[in-house]
Amino acid sequence: MLSSDTIKRLIPSSELTPEDWERKFPPRPLPAGAEVTRFAPSPTGYVHIGGILVSLISESVARQSGGVFILRVEDTDRDRFVEDAVDQIGRALEFFGIRPDEAGEKGSYGPYQQSHRQSIYDSYVVDFLKRDRAYPCFCTKEELAEMSKAQSAQGVATGYWGEWARCRNLAEATVIQRLDAGEPYVIRFRSPEFTDKRIRYVDLIRGPLEKEDNRNDVVIRKTTGLPTYHFAHPVDDHLMRVTIMIRADEWLSSIPLHLQLFEALGFPMPRYAHIAPLLKSEGKSRRKLSKRNDPEAAVDFYVRAGYPAEGVLVYLRGLANSRLLDGPPKEVLSAPLLLEDCSRGGQLVDIAKLDHVCREVIAEMAPEEVADRVLKWAEEFDPPLAELVRQDRQAIINALMIHQLPPTGPRKEIAKWSEFRDKAGFLVPAMFETVSDAADPRFAPVAAELVTQLAQRLADSYRHDVPADEWFAQIREAAVALGFAATAREYKNNPQLPGSIKEAANIVRVLVTGRTTSPELYPISRTLGEPEVLRRLRAVR
Ligand code: GLU
């Protein structure tokens, strides 16, 4: 056991004791059954969509029980620290409307950023040293690497354990000598004697699990003075009075260690819920959705593409609790997410399905709302489009009406705001590029000369304010006058004719919409108005 002088040399900053922190952060005055949960991301400059899934579940579990939902920034890994990353996490949560009750300056169980909590961790490290539950270790990176090589060569478990744990029993005089020599050191947890015992634990999602106990004397305080995740986790979750730790299941393997730490710290045993990862299908197999290979793993992907947040939420909530898959969006958004309904195996992220959900969600929105949302998205990602929306919001709304209103019925075409240009832009005069080349291949098989003649004839006698059948009749009249067959059958029997009414209608469609398939032309002509229809018909030469 080290003397208090040596402990002071090891951890100079600590003044308060665990009891002081216990008093400062007392149990929360919440009704029985209220759950305190947290989302605890590391600010690495990248927010994974799986993190949003975990925080949705955590937030919902807190809300449905009248509890508290916390955002805690886990930034003890200074090598991975990225400027702006904390704001980025805030923006991602805001995008999805996830609102922590406690975060940043808000709440009385903070600070909520681990790098600001060093004095708290140090109190517990000192307490561990005093009770001989921890010890300083001077092993260098190189020594540790060699050790693990030797362990692999001998076929034994790698790690700092048993006779490999060189610094586990250093004499105090040696510790003092090495401190005098200025050697850098970490503090390691003195794990209980390893006895091959297996531990049992009940996960709130996975049920009872059995694992080999931990034998490693893991680092709890790094040379920088900051704690490792393994140590910060029990200290923070205990002092923030978190009641269920909901986290990614990559941490399942650390359970034996975490249980040992909770016990050594004298904290009540934790309740965990481990969330299976989001998956991606690759050929016939499935793998974890990965930061490196899958753009859709990043929250940024959804924001940039302009997916409506509620569409992504509906989709993610369905992945979290499959009973919500394919439910009406409004109900899915307000339904509680239940831990017992979370899948143990991982859910497949299918962008085609997400697009489908988002189309449904957007089709339900009023055109005015869509125009506002397109504008908000475009301001950041498509400034010229934003300018157009600002200049002629009504034209944008008109364009959207055609996608949502009779006679075509709601057209579920737009899944994300970046599709607006392609799917609806042709309905906005300022966004339309007229078709002026009569030899454009989209007019095939009709000869260029006839294309121009048809367009001119139609434009010259154009009647706009007429019912649908009359409107179509004028295309037929112009076509027949120019020698087109009145029916497809007649054209088939007389292939020397320039085309049928079908080819003629295609010419008008290409001129008016710039495409060979489109919603019905009559409502399009209503949206565009007479001068715009004429401008498009007269563009061709
Ligand atoms: N900072 C850890 C991570 O990002 C949090 C794990 C946890 O929720 O406890 O993986």
Coordinates of C-alpha atoms and ligand atoms in Angstrom, one line a residue:
M1 CA 0.0 0.0 0.0
L2 CA 1.4 3.4 -0.9
S3 CA 1.8 6.2 1.6
S4 CA -0.4 9.3 1.3
D5 CA 2.7 11.3 0.4
T6 CA 3.4 9.1 -2.6
I7 CA -0.3 9.2 -3.6
K8 CA -0.2 12.9 -3.5
R9 CA 2.8 12.9 -5.8
L10 CA 0.9 10.6 -8.2
I11 CA -2.3 12.6 -8.2
P12 CA -1.5 16.1 -7.0
S13 CA -4.7 17.9 -7.9
S14 CA -7.3 16.0 -5.9
E15 CA -8.8 17.8 -2.9
L16 CA -12.4 16.5 -2.6
T17 CA -13.3 13.0 -1.6
P18 CA -15.9 10.6 -3.1
E19 CA -18.1 11.5 -0.2
D20 CA -18.0 15.2 -1.2
W21 CA -19.1 14.3 -4.7
E22 CA -21.8 12.0 -3.4
R23 CA -23.2 14.9 -1.4
K24 CA -22.9 17.3 -4.3
F25 CA -24.7 15.0 -6.7
P26 CA -27.4 13.4 -4.5
P27 CA -29.9 10.8 -5.8
R28 CA -32.5 12.6 -7.9
P29 CA -35.9 13.4 -6.4
L30 CA -37.8 11.4 -9.1
P31 CA -40.8 9.2 -8.7
A32 CA -40.3 5.5 -8.6
G33 CA -39.9 4.0 -12.1
A34 CA -38.6 7.2 -13.6
E35 CA -35.5 6.3 -15.7
V36 CA -32.5 8.5 -16.2
T37 CA -30.7 7.8 -19.5
R38 CA -27.9 9.4 -21.4
F39 CA -26.4 9.7 -24.9
A40 CA -22.6 9.7 -24.5
P41 CA -20.9 10.3 -27.8
S42 CA -17.2 10.9 -28.4
P43 CA -16.6 14.1 -30.4
T44 CA -14.6 12.7 -33.2
G45 CA -16.0 14.9 -35.9
Y46 CA -18.3 12.2 -37.2
V47 CA -21.8 11.5 -36.0
H48 CA -22.9 7.9 -36.8
I49 CA -26.5 7.3 -37.6
G50 CA -26.4 4.4 -35.1
G51 CA -25.7 7.0 -32.4
I52 CA -28.9 8.8 -33.3
L53 CA -30.7 5.4 -33.0
V54 CA -29.3 4.9 -29.5
S55 CA -30.2 8.5 -28.4
L56 CA -33.7 8.1 -29.8
I57 CA -34.2 5.0 -27.7
S58 CA -32.6 6.6 -24.6
E59 CA -34.7 9.8 -24.9
S60 CA -37.8 7.8 -25.3
V61 CA -37.1 5.6 -22.3
A62 CA -36.6 8.7 -20.2
R63 CA -39.7 10.5 -21.5
Q64 CA -42.1 7.6 -21.2
S65 CA -41.2 7.1 -17.6
G66 CA -41.1 10.8 -16.6
G67 CA -37.3 10.7 -16.2
V68 CA -34.4 12.6 -17.4
F69 CA -32.3 12.4 -20.6
I70 CA -28.7 13.6 -20.6
L71 CA -26.2 14.4 -23.2
R72 CA -22.6 13.8 -22.0
V73 CA -19.7 14.5 -24.2
E74 CA -17.0 11.9 -23.8
D75 CA -13.9 13.7 -24.9
T76 CA -11.1 12.1 -22.8
D77 CA -9.4 10.9 -25.9
R78 CA -7.5 14.1 -26.8
D79 CA -5.8 12.5 -29.8
R80 CA -9.1 12.0 -31.5
F81 CA -10.4 15.4 -30.6
V82 CA -11.7 17.5 -33.5
E83 CA -12.5 21.2 -33.3
D84 CA -16.2 21.9 -33.8
A85 CA -17.1 18.3 -33.1
V86 CA -19.1 19.1 -30.0
D87 CA -21.2 21.6 -32.0
Q88 CA -21.6 19.1 -34.7
I89 CA -23.2 16.6 -32.2
G90 CA -25.5 19.4 -31.0
R91 CA -26.5 20.2 -34.6
A92 CA -27.1 16.5 -35.4
L93 CA -29.4 16.1 -32.3
E94 CA -31.2 19.3 -33.2
F95 CA -31.8 18.2 -36.8
F96 CA -33.6 15.2 -35.4
G97 CA -35.4 17.2 -32.7
I98 CA -33.7 15.2 -29.9
R99 CA -33.6 17.5 -26.9
P100 CA -31.6 16.5 -23.9
D101 CA -32.9 17.8 -20.5
E102 CA -29.3 18.2 -19.3
A103 CA -26.3 19.1 -21.5
G104 CA -23.6 21.8 -21.6
E105 CA -24.5 24.5 -19.1
K106 CA -28.0 23.1 -18.5
G107 CA -28.6 20.8 -15.5
S108 CA -27.2 20.4 -12.0
Y109 CA -25.3 17.1 -12.4
G110 CA -22.6 18.5 -14.7
P111 CA -20.2 19.4 -16.1
Y112 CA -21.4 17.3 -18.9
Q113 CA -18.1 17.2 -20.8
Q114 CA -15.6 14.7 -19.4
S115 CA -12.5 16.8 -20.0
H116 CA -14.0 19.2 -17.4
R117 CA -14.5 16.6 -14.8
Q118 CA -10.9 15.6 -14.1
S119 CA -11.0 16.6 -10.4
I120 CA -14.0 14.3 -9.9
Y121 CA -12.2 11.3 -11.5
D122 CA -9.1 12.0 -9.5
S123 CA -10.9 11.8 -6.2
Y124 CA -11.9 8.3 -7.1
V125 CA -8.5 7.4 -8.4
V126 CA -7.0 8.6 -5.1
D127 CA -9.5 6.6 -3.2
F128 CA -8.6 3.5 -5.2
L129 CA -4.9 4.1 -4.5
K130 CA -5.6 4.4 -0.8
R131 CA -7.5 1.2 -0.7
D132 CA -5.0 -0.5 -2.9
R133 CA -7.5 -1.0 -5.7
A134 CA -5.1 0.7 -8.1
Y135 CA -1.4 1.2 -8.7
P136 CA 1.0 3.2 -10.8
C137 CA 2.5 1.6 -13.9
F138 CA 5.6 2.8 -15.7
C139 CA 5.6 0.4 -18.5
T140 CA 6.4 2.0 -21.9
K141 CA 4.4 1.5 -25.1
E142 CA 7.3 -0.6 -26.5
E143 CA 7.4 -2.8 -23.4
L144 CA 3.7 -3.4 -23.6
A145 CA 3.9 -4.2 -27.3
E146 CA 6.7 -6.7 -26.7
M147 CA 4.7 -8.3 -23.9
S148 CA 1.7 -8.8 -26.0
K149 CA 3.9 -10.3 -28.8
A150 CA 5.3 -12.8 -26.2
Q151 CA 1.8 -13.6 -25.0
S152 CA 0.6 -14.3 -28.5
A153 CA 3.7 -16.5 -29.1
Q154 CA 3.0 -18.5 -26.0
G155 CA -0.7 -18.7 -26.8
V156 CA -1.9 -17.0 -23.6
A157 CA -4.4 -14.2 -23.3
T158 CA -2.9 -10.8 -24.1
G159 CA -3.2 -8.0 -21.6
Y160 CA -1.9 -6.8 -18.3
W161 CA -2.6 -9.6 -15.9
G162 CA -1.0 -12.3 -13.7
E163 CA 2.8 -12.5 -13.8
W164 CA 2.7 -10.2 -16.9
A165 CA 1.5 -7.3 -14.7
R166 CA 5.0 -6.1 -13.9
C167 CA 4.1 -3.0 -12.0
R168 CA 1.4 -4.7 -9.9
N169 CA 3.6 -5.2 -6.9
L170 CA 6.2 -2.5 -7.1
A171 CA 7.8 -1.6 -3.8
E172 CA 7.0 2.0 -2.7
A173 CA 10.7 2.8 -2.8
T174 CA 10.8 1.8 -6.5
V175 CA 7.8 3.9 -7.3
I176 CA 9.4 6.9 -5.6
Q177 CA 12.7 6.3 -7.4
R178 CA 10.9 6.2 -10.8
L179 CA 8.9 9.3 -10.0
D180 CA 12.1 11.0 -9.1
A181 CA 13.6 10.0 -12.4
G182 CA 10.6 11.7 -14.1
E183 CA 9.2 8.5 -15.7
P184 CA 5.7 9.0 -17.1
Y185 CA 3.1 6.7 -15.5
V186 CA -0.5 5.6 -15.8
I187 CA -2.7 4.3 -13.0
R188 CA -4.1 0.8 -13.4
F189 CA -7.0 -0.9 -11.8
R190 CA -6.0 -3.8 -9.5
S191 CA -8.5 -6.4 -10.7
P192 CA -9.6 -9.1 -8.3
E193 CA -7.5 -12.3 -8.4
F194 CA -8.5 -14.2 -11.6
T195 CA -10.1 -17.5 -10.8
D196 CA -11.6 -18.6 -14.1
K197 CA -15.0 -17.8 -12.8
R198 CA -17.7 -16.9 -15.2
I199 CA -19.9 -14.0 -14.5
R200 CA -23.6 -13.7 -15.2
Y201 CA -25.4 -10.6 -15.9
V202 CA -28.9 -9.7 -17.3
D203 CA -29.0 -7.2 -20.2
L204 CA -32.3 -5.4 -20.6
I205 CA -32.4 -6.3 -24.3
R206 CA -30.4 -9.4 -24.6
G207 CA -31.5 -11.1 -21.4
P208 CA -29.2 -13.3 -19.3
L209 CA -25.6 -13.5 -20.5
E210 CA -22.6 -15.4 -19.2
K211 CA -19.0 -14.3 -19.8
E212 CA -15.5 -15.1 -18.6
D213 CA -14.6 -12.7 -15.9
N214 CA -12.1 -9.8 -16.4
R215 CA -8.5 -10.5 -15.6
N216 CA -6.9 -7.3 -16.9
D217 CA -5.5 -4.5 -14.8
V218 CA -6.8 -1.9 -17.2
V219 CA -5.6 1.7 -17.3
I220 CA -8.0 3.9 -15.5
R221 CA -6.0 7.2 -15.6
K222 CA -3.8 8.0 -18.6
T223 CA -0.4 9.8 -18.6
T224 CA -2.3 13.0 -19.5
G225 CA -4.2 12.8 -16.2
L226 CA -7.5 12.1 -17.9
P227 CA -9.4 8.9 -17.2
T228 CA -10.0 6.1 -19.7
Y229 CA -13.6 5.5 -20.9
H230 CA -13.7 2.4 -18.7
F231 CA -13.2 4.5 -15.5
A232 CA -15.1 7.6 -16.5
H233 CA -18.1 5.5 -17.4
P234 CA -19.0 4.2 -13.9
V235 CA -18.0 7.5 -12.2
D236 CA -20.1 9.6 -14.5
D237 CA -23.1 7.3 -14.7
H238 CA -23.2 6.9 -11.0
L239 CA -22.8 10.6 -10.1
M240 CA -25.3 11.7 -12.8
R241 CA -27.6 9.1 -11.3
V242 CA -28.2 7.4 -14.6
T243 CA -30.5 4.4 -14.1
I244 CA -30.2 2.6 -17.4
M245 CA -27.1 2.8 -19.6
I246 CA -28.2 2.3 -23.2
R247 CA -25.3 2.0 -25.5
A248 CA -23.9 0.2 -28.6
D249 CA -23.3 -3.5 -28.2
E250 CA -19.6 -3.2 -29.1
W251 CA -19.3 -2.6 -25.3
L252 CA -20.8 -6.0 -24.4
S253 CA -17.3 -7.5 -24.1
S254 CA -16.4 -4.9 -21.5
I255 CA -19.2 -5.8 -19.2
P256 CA -17.1 -8.0 -16.8
L257 CA -14.6 -5.2 -16.4
H258 CA -17.3 -2.6 -15.9
L259 CA -19.1 -4.7 -13.3
Q260 CA -15.8 -5.1 -11.4
L261 CA -15.3 -1.4 -11.5
F262 CA -18.8 -0.6 -10.2
E263 CA -18.2 -3.0 -7.4
A264 CA -14.8 -1.7 -6.5
L265 CA -16.1 1.9 -6.5
G266 CA -18.9 0.8 -4.1
F267 CA -21.6 1.8 -6.6
P268 CA -24.9 0.0 -7.0
M269 CA -24.8 -2.5 -9.8
P270 CA -25.7 -0.9 -13.2
R271 CA -28.5 -1.8 -15.5
Y272 CA -27.4 -1.9 -19.2
A273 CA -29.3 -2.2 -22.5
H274 CA -27.0 -3.0 -25.4
I275 CA -28.3 -2.0 -28.8
A276 CA -27.4 -4.1 -31.8
P277 CA -25.6 -2.3 -34.7
L278 CA -27.2 -1.1 -37.9
L279 CA -26.3 -3.4 -40.7
K280 CA -25.7 -3.2 -44.4
S281 CA -26.2 -6.0 -46.8
E282 CA -23.4 -6.9 -49.1
G283 CA -24.1 -9.6 -51.6
K284 CA -25.6 -12.4 -49.5
S285 CA -24.1 -11.4 -46.2
R286 CA -24.6 -8.6 -43.7
R287 CA -22.1 -6.5 -42.0
K288 CA -22.0 -3.5 -39.6
L289 CA -22.7 -0.2 -41.3
S290 CA -19.3 1.3 -41.4
K291 CA -17.9 4.8 -41.2
R292 CA -15.2 3.9 -43.7
N293 CA -17.3 2.2 -46.4
D294 CA -20.8 3.5 -46.2
P295 CA -21.7 7.1 -46.7
E296 CA -25.1 6.4 -45.2
A297 CA -23.5 5.7 -41.8
A298 CA -23.0 9.4 -41.3
V299 CA -25.7 11.8 -40.1
D300 CA -24.3 14.3 -42.6
F301 CA -25.4 12.1 -45.5
Y302 CA -29.1 12.6 -44.6
V303 CA -28.7 16.3 -43.8
R304 CA -26.9 17.0 -47.1
A305 CA -29.3 15.0 -49.3
G306 CA -32.1 16.9 -47.6
Y307 CA -34.1 14.0 -46.1
P308 CA -36.9 15.4 -44.0
A309 CA -35.9 14.7 -40.4
E310 CA -39.3 13.2 -39.5
G311 CA -39.0 10.8 -42.4
V312 CA -35.6 9.5 -41.2
L313 CA -37.0 9.4 -37.7
V314 CA -40.0 7.3 -38.8
Y315 CA -37.6 5.0 -40.5
L316 CA -35.2 4.7 -37.6
R317 CA -38.0 4.2 -35.1
G318 CA -39.2 1.3 -37.2
L319 CA -35.7 -0.2 -37.1
A320 CA -35.6 0.3 -33.3
N321 CA -38.9 -1.4 -32.7
S322 CA -40.2 -3.5 -35.6
R323 CA -43.8 -3.3 -34.4
L324 CA -43.6 0.3 -35.7
L325 CA -42.5 -0.7 -39.2
D326 CA -44.9 0.5 -41.8
G327 CA -47.1 2.3 -39.3
P328 CA -48.7 5.7 -40.1
P329 CA -45.9 8.3 -39.7
K330 CA -47.6 10.4 -37.1
E331 CA -48.2 7.4 -34.9
V332 CA -44.7 6.1 -35.4
L333 CA -43.3 9.4 -34.3
S334 CA -45.2 9.6 -31.1
A335 CA -45.1 5.9 -30.1
P336 CA -42.8 5.0 -27.1
L337 CA -39.7 3.0 -28.0
L338 CA -39.5 0.0 -25.8
L339 CA -36.3 -1.8 -24.8
E340 CA -38.0 -5.1 -24.8
D341 CA -38.9 -4.6 -28.5
C342 CA -35.4 -3.8 -29.6
S343 CA -33.9 -6.4 -31.9
R344 CA -30.9 -8.4 -30.7
G345 CA -29.6 -9.1 -34.1
G346 CA -29.2 -5.8 -35.8
Q347 CA -31.3 -4.1 -38.4
L348 CA -30.6 -3.6 -42.0
V349 CA -30.4 0.0 -43.3
D350 CA -32.2 0.1 -46.7
I351 CA -32.1 3.4 -48.4
A352 CA -34.8 2.4 -50.9
K353 CA -37.1 1.8 -47.9
L354 CA -36.1 5.1 -46.3
D355 CA -36.8 6.9 -49.6
H356 CA -40.2 5.3 -49.7
V357 CA -41.0 6.4 -46.1
C358 CA -39.8 9.9 -46.8
R359 CA -41.9 10.2 -50.0
E360 CA -45.0 9.3 -47.9
V361 CA -44.0 11.9 -45.3
I362 CA -43.4 14.7 -47.8
A363 CA -46.7 13.8 -49.7
E364 CA -48.5 14.6 -46.4
M365 CA -47.0 18.0 -46.1
A366 CA -48.7 21.2 -47.3
P367 CA -46.9 22.7 -50.4
E368 CA -46.2 25.8 -48.4
E369 CA -44.4 23.7 -45.8
V370 CA -42.4 21.9 -48.5
A371 CA -41.4 25.2 -50.0
D372 CA -40.1 26.5 -46.7
R373 CA -38.2 23.3 -46.1
V374 CA -36.7 23.3 -49.6
L375 CA -35.6 26.8 -48.9
K376 CA -34.0 26.0 -45.6
W377 CA -32.2 23.1 -47.1
A378 CA -31.2 25.0 -50.2
E379 CA -29.8 27.9 -48.3
E380 CA -27.0 25.6 -47.1
F381 CA -26.7 23.2 -50.0
D382 CA -28.0 24.8 -53.2
P383 CA -27.8 28.6 -52.9
P384 CA -29.1 29.2 -56.5
L385 CA -32.2 27.2 -55.7
A386 CA -32.7 29.1 -52.5
E387 CA -32.5 32.3 -54.5
L388 CA -35.2 31.0 -56.8
V389 CA -37.4 30.0 -54.0
R390 CA -37.0 33.5 -52.4
Q391 CA -37.8 35.2 -55.7
D392 CA -40.8 33.2 -56.7
R393 CA -42.1 31.2 -53.8
Q394 CA -45.5 31.0 -55.4
A395 CA -44.1 29.3 -58.5
I396 CA -42.5 26.7 -56.2
I397 CA -45.7 26.2 -54.4
N398 CA -47.6 25.8 -57.6
A399 CA -45.0 23.2 -58.8
L400 CA -45.5 21.3 -55.6
M401 CA -49.3 21.5 -55.8
I402 CA -49.2 19.4 -58.9
H403 CA -47.4 16.7 -57.0
Q404 CA -50.0 16.7 -54.2
L405 CA -53.4 17.6 -55.6
P406 CA -56.1 16.1 -57.8
P407 CA -56.6 15.3 -60.6
T408 CA -53.4 13.3 -60.4
G409 CA -53.8 12.6 -56.7
P410 CA -50.9 12.9 -54.3
R411 CA -47.8 12.1 -56.3
K412 CA -45.2 10.6 -54.0
E413 CA -42.2 11.6 -56.0
I414 CA -39.9 13.6 -53.8
A415 CA -38.0 11.7 -51.1
K416 CA -35.5 14.4 -50.2
W417 CA -35.0 18.1 -50.9
S418 CA -32.1 17.5 -53.3
E419 CA -34.6 15.8 -55.6
F420 CA -36.7 19.0 -56.0
R421 CA -34.9 20.2 -59.0
D422 CA -35.2 17.0 -60.9
K423 CA -38.7 16.0 -59.9
A424 CA -40.5 19.4 -59.8
G425 CA -38.1 21.9 -61.2
F426 CA -39.6 21.6 -64.7
L427 CA -42.7 23.2 -63.3
V428 CA -40.9 26.3 -62.2
P429 CA -40.5 28.7 -65.2
A430 CA -37.2 30.1 -63.9
M431 CA -35.7 26.6 -63.6
F432 CA -36.8 25.3 -66.9
E433 CA -34.5 25.1 -69.9
T434 CA -36.6 25.2 -73.0
V435 CA -36.1 22.6 -75.7
S436 CA -35.1 24.5 -78.8
D437 CA -33.5 21.8 -81.0
A438 CA -36.1 20.2 -83.3
A439 CA -33.6 17.3 -83.9
D440 CA -33.5 16.4 -80.2
P441 CA -33.5 12.6 -80.0
R442 CA -36.4 12.7 -77.6
F443 CA -38.7 13.7 -80.5
A444 CA -37.8 10.5 -82.4
P445 CA -39.1 9.1 -84.7
V446 CA -40.7 12.4 -85.9
A447 CA -38.5 14.4 -88.3
A448 CA -37.2 17.8 -87.1
E449 CA -39.2 19.8 -89.6
L450 CA -42.5 18.3 -88.5
V451 CA -41.6 18.8 -84.9
T452 CA -41.3 22.6 -85.5
Q453 CA -44.5 22.6 -87.6
L454 CA -46.5 20.9 -85.0
A455 CA -45.3 23.2 -82.2
Q456 CA -45.9 26.3 -84.3
R457 CA -49.4 25.2 -85.4
L458 CA -50.4 24.4 -81.9
A459 CA -49.0 27.6 -80.5
D460 CA -50.7 29.7 -83.2
S461 CA -54.1 28.4 -82.4
Y462 CA -53.5 27.6 -78.8
R463 CA -56.6 27.8 -76.5
H464 CA -55.6 27.6 -72.8
D465 CA -58.8 28.1 -70.8
V466 CA -60.6 25.1 -72.0
P467 CA -61.6 21.8 -70.3
A468 CA -59.1 18.9 -70.4
D469 CA -60.7 17.0 -73.3
E470 CA -60.8 20.1 -75.5
W471 CA -57.3 20.9 -74.5
F472 CA -56.1 17.5 -75.8
A473 CA -58.3 17.7 -78.8
Q474 CA -56.3 20.6 -80.1
I475 CA -53.1 18.5 -80.1
R476 CA -54.9 15.9 -82.1
E477 CA -56.3 18.5 -84.5
A478 CA -52.9 20.0 -85.2
A479 CA -51.3 16.5 -85.6
V480 CA -54.0 15.2 -88.0
A481 CA -53.7 18.4 -90.1
L482 CA -50.0 17.7 -90.5
G483 CA -50.6 14.2 -91.6
F484 CA -50.1 12.2 -88.4
A485 CA -52.3 9.2 -88.0
A486 CA -55.3 9.7 -85.7
T487 CA -54.7 6.4 -83.9
A488 CA -51.8 4.2 -83.1
R489 CA -53.4 1.4 -85.2
E490 CA -53.7 3.6 -88.3
Y491 CA -50.0 4.5 -87.9
K492 CA -49.2 0.8 -87.6
N493 CA -51.0 0.1 -90.9
N494 CA -49.5 3.1 -92.6
P495 CA -45.9 3.3 -91.4
Q496 CA -45.0 5.9 -94.0
L497 CA -47.0 8.5 -92.0
P498 CA -44.9 10.7 -89.7
G499 CA -46.3 9.2 -86.6
S500 CA -49.6 8.9 -84.7
I501 CA -51.3 11.1 -82.1
K502 CA -49.1 9.3 -79.6
E503 CA -45.9 10.6 -81.1
A504 CA -47.5 14.1 -81.5
A505 CA -48.4 14.1 -77.8
N506 CA -44.8 13.1 -77.0
I507 CA -43.5 16.1 -78.8
V508 CA -45.8 18.4 -76.8
R509 CA -44.7 16.6 -73.6
V510 CA -41.0 17.0 -74.3
L511 CA -41.5 20.7 -75.2
V512 CA -43.6 21.5 -72.2
T513 CA -41.9 19.4 -69.6
G514 CA -38.4 18.6 -71.0
R515 CA -39.0 14.9 -70.4
T516 CA -40.6 12.0 -72.1
T517 CA -42.5 10.9 -69.0
S518 CA -44.3 13.3 -66.7
P519 CA -47.5 13.8 -64.8
E520 CA -50.5 14.5 -67.0
L521 CA -50.0 17.4 -69.3
Y522 CA -53.3 19.2 -68.7
P523 CA -52.7 19.9 -65.0
I524 CA -49.1 20.8 -65.9
S525 CA -50.5 23.4 -68.3
R526 CA -52.7 24.8 -65.5
T527 CA -49.7 25.1 -63.2
L528 CA -47.6 26.8 -65.9
G529 CA -50.2 29.2 -67.2
E530 CA -50.7 30.3 -70.8
P531 CA -47.7 32.5 -71.4
E532 CA -45.3 29.9 -70.1
V533 CA -46.9 27.1 -72.2
L534 CA -46.5 29.3 -75.3
R535 CA -43.0 30.2 -74.4
R536 CA -42.1 26.5 -74.3
L537 CA -44.0 25.6 -77.5
R538 CA -42.3 28.4 -79.4
A539 CA -38.8 27.6 -78.2
V540 CA -38.3 25.0 -80.8
R541 CA -37.0 25.9 -84.3
Ligands
GLU1 N1 -18.3 7.4 -25.7 C1 -18.7 6.0 -25.9 C2 -18.9 5.8 -27.3 O1 -19.0 6.8 -28.1 C3 -20.0 5.9 -25.2 C4 -20.4 4.5 -24.8 C5 -21.5 4.6 -23.8 O2 -22.6 5.1 -24.2 O3 -21.3 4.3 -22.6 O4 -18.9 4.7 -27.8

